[in-house]
PDB file of C-alpha atoms in Angstrom:
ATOM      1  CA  UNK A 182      31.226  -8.324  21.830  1.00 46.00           C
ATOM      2  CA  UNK A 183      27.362  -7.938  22.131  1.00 46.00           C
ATOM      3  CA  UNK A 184      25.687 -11.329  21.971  1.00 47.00           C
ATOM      4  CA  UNK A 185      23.250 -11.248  18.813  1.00 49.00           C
ATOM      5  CA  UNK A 186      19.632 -11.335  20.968  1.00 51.00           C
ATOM      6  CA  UNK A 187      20.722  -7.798  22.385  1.00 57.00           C
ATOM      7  CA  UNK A 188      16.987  -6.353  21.701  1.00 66.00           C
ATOM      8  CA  UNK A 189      17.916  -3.162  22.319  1.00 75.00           C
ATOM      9  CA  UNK A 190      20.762  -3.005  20.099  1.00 79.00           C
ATOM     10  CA  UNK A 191      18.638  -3.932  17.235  1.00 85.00           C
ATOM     11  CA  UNK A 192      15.318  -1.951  17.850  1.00 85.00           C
ATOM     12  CA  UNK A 193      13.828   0.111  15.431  1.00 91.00           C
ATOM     13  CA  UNK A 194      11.456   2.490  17.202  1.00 93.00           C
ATOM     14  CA  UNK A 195       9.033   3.279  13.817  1.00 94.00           C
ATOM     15  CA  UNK A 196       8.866  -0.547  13.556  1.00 95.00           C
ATOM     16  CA  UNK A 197       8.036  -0.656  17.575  1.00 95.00           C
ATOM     17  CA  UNK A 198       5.107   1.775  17.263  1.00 97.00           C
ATOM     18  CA  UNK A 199       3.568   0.032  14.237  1.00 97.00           C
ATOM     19  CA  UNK A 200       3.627  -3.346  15.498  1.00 96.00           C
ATOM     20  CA  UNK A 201       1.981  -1.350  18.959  1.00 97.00           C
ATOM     21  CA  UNK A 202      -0.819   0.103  16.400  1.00 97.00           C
ATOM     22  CA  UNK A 203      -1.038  -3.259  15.154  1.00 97.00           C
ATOM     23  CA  UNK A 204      -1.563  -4.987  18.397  1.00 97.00           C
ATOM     24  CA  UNK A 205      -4.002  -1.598  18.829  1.00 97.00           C
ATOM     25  CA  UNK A 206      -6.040  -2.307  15.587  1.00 97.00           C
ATOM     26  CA  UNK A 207      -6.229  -6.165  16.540  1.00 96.00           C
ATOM     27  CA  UNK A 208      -7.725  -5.896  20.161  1.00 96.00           C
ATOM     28  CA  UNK A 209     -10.459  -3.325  19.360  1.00 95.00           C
ATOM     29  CA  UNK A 210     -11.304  -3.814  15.998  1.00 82.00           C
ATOM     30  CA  UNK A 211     -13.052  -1.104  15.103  1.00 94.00           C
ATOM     31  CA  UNK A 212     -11.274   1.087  16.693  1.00 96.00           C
ATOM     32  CA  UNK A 213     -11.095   4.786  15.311  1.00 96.00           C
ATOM     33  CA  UNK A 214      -7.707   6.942  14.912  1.00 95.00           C
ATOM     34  CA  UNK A 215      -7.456   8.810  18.812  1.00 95.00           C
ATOM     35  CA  UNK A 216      -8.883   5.382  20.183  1.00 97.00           C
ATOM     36  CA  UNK A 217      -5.825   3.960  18.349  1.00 97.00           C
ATOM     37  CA  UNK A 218      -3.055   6.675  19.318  1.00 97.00           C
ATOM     38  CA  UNK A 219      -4.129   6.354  22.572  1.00 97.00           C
ATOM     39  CA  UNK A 220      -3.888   2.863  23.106  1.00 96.00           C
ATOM     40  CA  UNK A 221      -0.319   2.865  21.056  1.00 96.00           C
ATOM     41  CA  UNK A 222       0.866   5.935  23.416  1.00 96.00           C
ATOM     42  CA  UNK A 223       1.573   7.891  20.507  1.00 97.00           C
ATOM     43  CA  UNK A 224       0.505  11.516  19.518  1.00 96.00           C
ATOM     44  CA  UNK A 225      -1.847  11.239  16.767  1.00 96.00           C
ATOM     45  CA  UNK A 226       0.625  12.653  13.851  1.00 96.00           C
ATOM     46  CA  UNK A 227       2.448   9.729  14.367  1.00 97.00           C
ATOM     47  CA  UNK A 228      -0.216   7.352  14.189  1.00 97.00           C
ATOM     48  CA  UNK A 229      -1.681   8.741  11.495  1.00 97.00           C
ATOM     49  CA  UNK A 230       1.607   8.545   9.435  1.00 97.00           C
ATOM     50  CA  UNK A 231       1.921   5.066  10.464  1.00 98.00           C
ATOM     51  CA  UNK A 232      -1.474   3.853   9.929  1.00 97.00           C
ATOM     52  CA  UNK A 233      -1.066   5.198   6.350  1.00 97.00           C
ATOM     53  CA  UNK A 234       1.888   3.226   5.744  1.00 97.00           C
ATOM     54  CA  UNK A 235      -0.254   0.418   6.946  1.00 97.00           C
ATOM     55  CA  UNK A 236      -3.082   0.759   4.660  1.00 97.00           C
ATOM     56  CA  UNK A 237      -1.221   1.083   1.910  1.00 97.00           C
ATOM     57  CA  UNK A 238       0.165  -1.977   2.376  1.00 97.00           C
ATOM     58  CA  UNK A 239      -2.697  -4.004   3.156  1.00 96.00           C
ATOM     59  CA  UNK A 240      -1.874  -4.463   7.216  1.00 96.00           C
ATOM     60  CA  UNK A 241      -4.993  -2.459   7.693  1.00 97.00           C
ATOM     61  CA  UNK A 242      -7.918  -1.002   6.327  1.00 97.00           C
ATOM     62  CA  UNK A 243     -10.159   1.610   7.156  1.00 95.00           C
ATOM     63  CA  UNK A 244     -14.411   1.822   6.851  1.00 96.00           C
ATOM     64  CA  UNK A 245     -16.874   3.972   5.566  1.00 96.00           C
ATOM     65  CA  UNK A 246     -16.830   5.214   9.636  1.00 96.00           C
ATOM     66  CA  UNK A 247     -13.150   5.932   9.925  1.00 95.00           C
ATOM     67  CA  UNK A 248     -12.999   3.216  12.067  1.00 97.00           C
ATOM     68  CA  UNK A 249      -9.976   0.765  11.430  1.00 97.00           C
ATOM     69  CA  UNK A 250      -9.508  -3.029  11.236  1.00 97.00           C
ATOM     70  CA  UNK A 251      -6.894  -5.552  10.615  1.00 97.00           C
ATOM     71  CA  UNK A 252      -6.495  -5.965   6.840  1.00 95.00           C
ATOM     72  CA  UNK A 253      -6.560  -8.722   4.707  1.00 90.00           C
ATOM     73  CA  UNK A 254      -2.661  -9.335   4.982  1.00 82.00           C
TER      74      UNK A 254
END
């Protein structure tokens, strides 16, 4: 069989392009939502669904300026 550290085997693509708007959030910080679907490389539906999901769950938050930063988790 496969051996077990097969990446590709494994990979979850919605989990792939919220750790990439993660990593997005983290290096600008401040960063608002088409700076952030850009630097992800995803259209901007997607990112907003995602960063949603995010929020919601404390990964990050968003200011008064619609700008976004890493949250407090």
């Amino acid at each position: 069989g496969e051996p077990a550290t097969d990446e590709g085997r494994y990979a979850i693509a919605v989990l792939g392009k919220a750790f990439d708007l993660v990593d997005a959030v983290a290096a600008a910080n401040g960063a608002t939502m088409s700076e952030l679907s850009a630097a992800a490389g995803l259209n901007r539906s997607t990112a907003v669904r995602i960063l949603a999901n995010l929020s919601a769950r404390g990964y990050v938050e968003r200011d008064r300026d619609g700008r976004y930063h890493l949250g407090v988790r």
